[in-house]
Amino acid sequence: MYLRNWQQKIIDDFPSIISKYRRFILKAPTGAGKTILASEIVEQFYKGKKIVVLCHRLVLLEQLEKALGEKHNVRKLSVSDTGAAFQNYDILLSTHMRAKDVLVDAVPKADLIIVDEAHRVSPNGRGYKRIIDDFNQFGKEDARFMGLTASPERRTGDQRDQLNLAFDAIIDCANIENLIEEGILVRPIYRPHFVHDLDLSSLDISSGDFPVAKLSPAIVKSSMIDHALVCYAEEREKVLPRPISAWFCPDISVAEATLKRIRLLDIEATIVTAKTPINERMKLLELHESGKIEAMVSVGVLAEGWDNPQCNIIVHLRPTLSKVLWGQSVGRGLRSAPGKEKCIIIDVSSNWSTFGPVEKLQWSLWSHRRSYIQFMNRFNWIGQQQDGEDKGDIYLLCENQTKNKMRCSHMYKKIENTDDTCPICGSYAAINIYKKQKLDSSLNELELHRLFFGRVQ
């Protein structure tokens, strides 16, 4: 099998990795080829041995079954399966909640346990906790517990639910910037806009993220969807060979409002959700990949386990305190394809200014209890780029009123030795965010409203 440079390096290093760690995560970006790597690891180091492969969604199970079944004797566990594990097969595929008795029997026999989308491993959850405990107590001494993910971090501050309770190390296999240089991924081009009339400061975030029940009505009431449509109408003319887009929404109410506005532009669009029957979902995704459906509006399904290399525009309508969600969803647009030169990221949810470009994200197996609080500052990343008024990168916010009577609100980096012209609307009407309000832990969107938009409305 032909392996990419980073895959071959991990294969070469694998004996050393398993000599140091019993439980570890292989981290590589979406689209890098983690499934191919896992298949090659099985082929070279575990052929004929007992292997358990776990994931949390049926669609992922089907993808893994197809990839591993070409060379290995694979059995996809069904809910009703009983009896002993590994009877006439070597690789057991399952979600962590299927046929528990068979999994209980399989874990102590396994030579390797692979967990796809390993950031989903919940050490305190009913399914994975039992598997982790069984592996720690009853697993073979030379068995290994290996995770695969692009974003090895939990979306929670719960100290009982951190990845360091399941894994001992992150093996950084490849990064987005190197894969762009090799032509494996395409470069993301960000178009971030600050939506001034979306106030999230009063929402209860004790769960670790904005509550969807309160977030969605605020989005529909605000100008966020209008901003997204204005941006999309302009950017869809700039991609080749044709625009194919994925829109990320927090719930069905935002998705339906978005779909209605998209269709007003005479664009073929539809919605896919976790409740969409699997066969119908697959047909819609095939139409999307072919370009017959240009815009796929998603609620909770496209951020993981979805591969459409033709997708060249991502539209983010989901403000979040989770850099995992931000990184996973943007990563879906970076796969390369013939004629595809870039992926445009339209962010009207302030996630870019909060977390930064996905190619710069840093990950950790552990987060402190209230680590998500820093992301209530929706200019968290921008603030980190500037050290004092005259040092570091300077970011500007355009206050120009456009022809449609909306504020441009584009956030962009000031280029040294050039004027401050907004690259979107061409206006000079921009403010230096840092100078208006030093970006520290007390800054939130409401304060910027008072400083900026309050005086121009």
PDB file of N, CA and C in Angstrom, residues 318-351:
ATOM      1  N   ARG A 318     -22.672  28.497  14.154  1.00  0.00           N
ATOM      2  CA  ARG A 318     -22.775  27.819  15.450  1.00  0.00           C
ATOM      3  C   ARG A 318     -21.739  28.388  16.421  1.00  0.00           C
ATOM      4  N   PRO A 319     -22.053  29.496  17.115  1.00  0.00           N
ATOM      5  CA  PRO A 319     -21.132  29.969  18.153  1.00  0.00           C
ATOM      6  C   PRO A 319     -20.926  28.867  19.195  1.00  0.00           C
ATOM      7  N   THR A 320     -19.700  28.668  19.609  1.00  0.00           N
ATOM      8  CA  THR A 320     -19.404  27.594  20.547  1.00  0.00           C
ATOM      9  C   THR A 320     -18.249  27.966  21.449  1.00  0.00           C
ATOM     10  N   LEU A 321     -18.165  27.314  22.588  1.00  0.00           N
ATOM     11  CA  LEU A 321     -17.020  27.429  23.479  1.00  0.00           C
ATOM     12  C   LEU A 321     -16.085  26.243  23.306  1.00  0.00           C
ATOM     13  N   SER A 322     -16.357  25.411  22.310  1.00  0.00           N
ATOM     14  CA  SER A 322     -15.584  24.192  22.079  1.00  0.00           C
ATOM     15  C   SER A 322     -14.688  24.328  20.858  1.00  0.00           C
ATOM     16  N   LYS A 323     -13.388  24.335  21.075  1.00  0.00           N
ATOM     17  CA  LYS A 323     -12.484  24.369  19.922  1.00  0.00           C
ATOM     18  C   LYS A 323     -12.485  23.036  19.181  1.00  0.00           C
ATOM     19  N   VAL A 324     -12.938  21.952  19.853  1.00  0.00           N
ATOM     20  CA  VAL A 324     -13.088  20.669  19.168  1.00  0.00           C
ATOM     21  C   VAL A 324     -14.115  20.795  18.053  1.00  0.00           C
ATOM     22  N   LEU A 325     -15.280  21.370  18.368  1.00  0.00           N
ATOM     23  CA  LEU A 325     -16.337  21.542  17.373  1.00  0.00           C
ATOM     24  C   LEU A 325     -15.871  22.463  16.250  1.00  0.00           C
ATOM     25  N   TRP A 326     -15.200  23.543  16.587  1.00  0.00           N
ATOM     26  CA  TRP A 326     -14.676  24.480  15.590  1.00  0.00           C
ATOM     27  C   TRP A 326     -13.666  23.776  14.680  1.00  0.00           C
ATOM     28  N   GLY A 327     -12.716  23.083  15.274  1.00  0.00           N
ATOM     29  CA  GLY A 327     -11.684  22.424  14.475  1.00  0.00           C
ATOM     30  C   GLY A 327     -12.222  21.311  13.601  1.00  0.00           C
ATOM     31  N   GLN A 328     -13.141  20.497  14.145  1.00  0.00           N
ATOM     32  CA  GLN A 328     -13.692  19.378  13.383  1.00  0.00           C
ATOM     33  C   GLN A 328     -14.507  19.861  12.189  1.00  0.00           C
ATOM     34  N   SER A 329     -15.330  20.869  12.390  1.00  0.00           N
ATOM     35  CA  SER A 329     -16.216  21.318  11.309  1.00  0.00           C
ATOM     36  C   SER A 329     -15.445  22.018  10.195  1.00  0.00           C
ATOM     37  N   VAL A 330     -14.499  22.882  10.538  1.00  0.00           N
ATOM     38  CA  VAL A 330     -13.709  23.552   9.501  1.00  0.00           C
ATOM     39  C   VAL A 330     -12.847  22.541   8.738  1.00  0.00           C
ATOM     40  N   GLY A 331     -12.323  21.551   9.465  1.00  0.00           N
ATOM     41  CA  GLY A 331     -11.483  20.542   8.838  1.00  0.00           C
ATOM     42  C   GLY A 331     -12.180  19.768   7.734  1.00  0.00           C
ATOM     43  N   ARG A 332     -13.513  19.727   7.762  1.00  0.00           N
ATOM     44  CA  ARG A 332     -14.268  18.985   6.748  1.00  0.00           C
ATOM     45  C   ARG A 332     -14.133  19.597   5.356  1.00  0.00           C
ATOM     46  N   GLY A 333     -13.717  20.844   5.281  1.00  0.00           N
ATOM     47  CA  GLY A 333     -13.604  21.481   3.976  1.00  0.00           C
ATOM     48  C   GLY A 333     -12.202  21.486   3.392  1.00  0.00           C
ATOM     49  N   LEU A 334     -11.239  20.913   4.095  1.00  0.00           N
ATOM     50  CA  LEU A 334      -9.844  21.068   3.686  1.00  0.00           C
ATOM     51  C   LEU A 334      -9.296  19.927   2.835  1.00  0.00           C
ATOM     52  N   ARG A 335     -10.080  18.892   2.606  1.00  0.00           N
ATOM     53  CA  ARG A 335      -9.601  17.801   1.748  1.00  0.00           C
ATOM     54  C   ARG A 335      -9.364  18.321   0.336  1.00  0.00           C
ATOM     55  N   SER A 336      -8.334  17.813  -0.299  1.00  0.00           N
ATOM     56  CA  SER A 336      -8.021  18.239  -1.665  1.00  0.00           C
ATOM     57  C   SER A 336      -8.871  17.471  -2.667  1.00  0.00           C
ATOM     58  N   ALA A 337      -9.042  18.052  -3.853  1.00  0.00           N
ATOM     59  CA  ALA A 337      -9.783  17.439  -4.955  1.00  0.00           C
ATOM     60  C   ALA A 337      -9.312  18.096  -6.250  1.00  0.00           C
ATOM     61  N   PRO A 338      -9.466  17.425  -7.387  1.00  0.00           N
ATOM     62  CA  PRO A 338      -9.057  18.016  -8.661  1.00  0.00           C
ATOM     63  C   PRO A 338      -9.731  19.368  -8.908  1.00  0.00           C
ATOM     64  N   GLY A 339      -8.930  20.379  -9.199  1.00  0.00           N
ATOM     65  CA  GLY A 339      -9.440  21.717  -9.477  1.00  0.00           C
ATOM     66  C   GLY A 339      -9.710  22.550  -8.241  1.00  0.00           C
ATOM     67  N   LYS A 340      -9.610  21.963  -7.078  1.00  0.00           N
ATOM     68  CA  LYS A 340      -9.882  22.688  -5.831  1.00  0.00           C
ATOM     69  C   LYS A 340      -8.592  23.305  -5.308  1.00  0.00           C
ATOM     70  N   GLU A 341      -8.599  24.622  -5.145  1.00  0.00           N
ATOM     71  CA  GLU A 341      -7.388  25.326  -4.742  1.00  0.00           C
ATOM     72  C   GLU A 341      -7.439  25.809  -3.299  1.00  0.00           C
ATOM     73  N   LYS A 342      -8.635  25.947  -2.748  1.00  0.00           N
ATOM     74  CA  LYS A 342      -8.773  26.524  -1.417  1.00  0.00           C
ATOM     75  C   LYS A 342     -10.141  26.152  -0.861  1.00  0.00           C
ATOM     76  N   CYS A 343     -10.327  26.438   0.418  1.00  0.00           N
ATOM     77  CA  CYS A 343     -11.659  26.340   1.024  1.00  0.00           C
ATOM     78  C   CYS A 343     -11.925  27.635   1.769  1.00  0.00           C
ATOM     79  N   ILE A 344     -13.025  28.270   1.442  1.00  0.00           N
ATOM     80  CA  ILE A 344     -13.392  29.528   2.086  1.00  0.00           C
ATOM     81  C   ILE A 344     -14.195  29.227   3.350  1.00  0.00           C
ATOM     82  N   ILE A 345     -13.779  29.823   4.461  1.00  0.00           N
ATOM     83  CA  ILE A 345     -14.441  29.626   5.755  1.00  0.00           C
ATOM     84  C   ILE A 345     -15.159  30.921   6.116  1.00  0.00           C
ATOM     85  N   ILE A 346     -16.477  30.922   5.965  1.00  0.00           N
ATOM     86  CA  ILE A 346     -17.282  32.080   6.346  1.00  0.00           C
ATOM     87  C   ILE A 346     -17.716  31.881   7.794  1.00  0.00           C
ATOM     88  N   ASP A 347     -17.165  32.703   8.679  1.00  0.00           N
ATOM     89  CA  ASP A 347     -17.470  32.564  10.107  1.00  0.00           C
ATOM     90  C   ASP A 347     -18.183  33.811  10.610  1.00  0.00           C
ATOM     91  N   VAL A 348     -19.467  33.661  10.897  1.00  0.00           N
ATOM     92  CA  VAL A 348     -20.251  34.764  11.465  1.00  0.00           C
ATOM     93  C   VAL A 348     -20.605  34.460  12.919  1.00  0.00           C
ATOM     94  N   SER A 349     -19.888  33.510  13.510  1.00  0.00           N
ATOM     95  CA  SER A 349     -20.184  33.064  14.871  1.00  0.00           C
ATOM     96  C   SER A 349     -19.099  33.457  15.872  1.00  0.00           C
ATOM     97  N   SER A 350     -18.120  34.244  15.428  1.00  0.00           N
ATOM     98  CA  SER A 350     -17.006  34.711  16.270  1.00  0.00           C
ATOM     99  C   SER A 350     -16.121  33.569  16.763  1.00  0.00           C
ATOM    100  N   ASN A 351     -16.161  32.422  16.111  1.00  0.00           N
ATOM    101  CA  ASN A 351     -15.288  31.321  16.521  1.00  0.00           C
ATOM    102  C   ASN A 351     -13.845  31.545  16.072  1.00  0.00           C
TER     103      ASN A 351
END
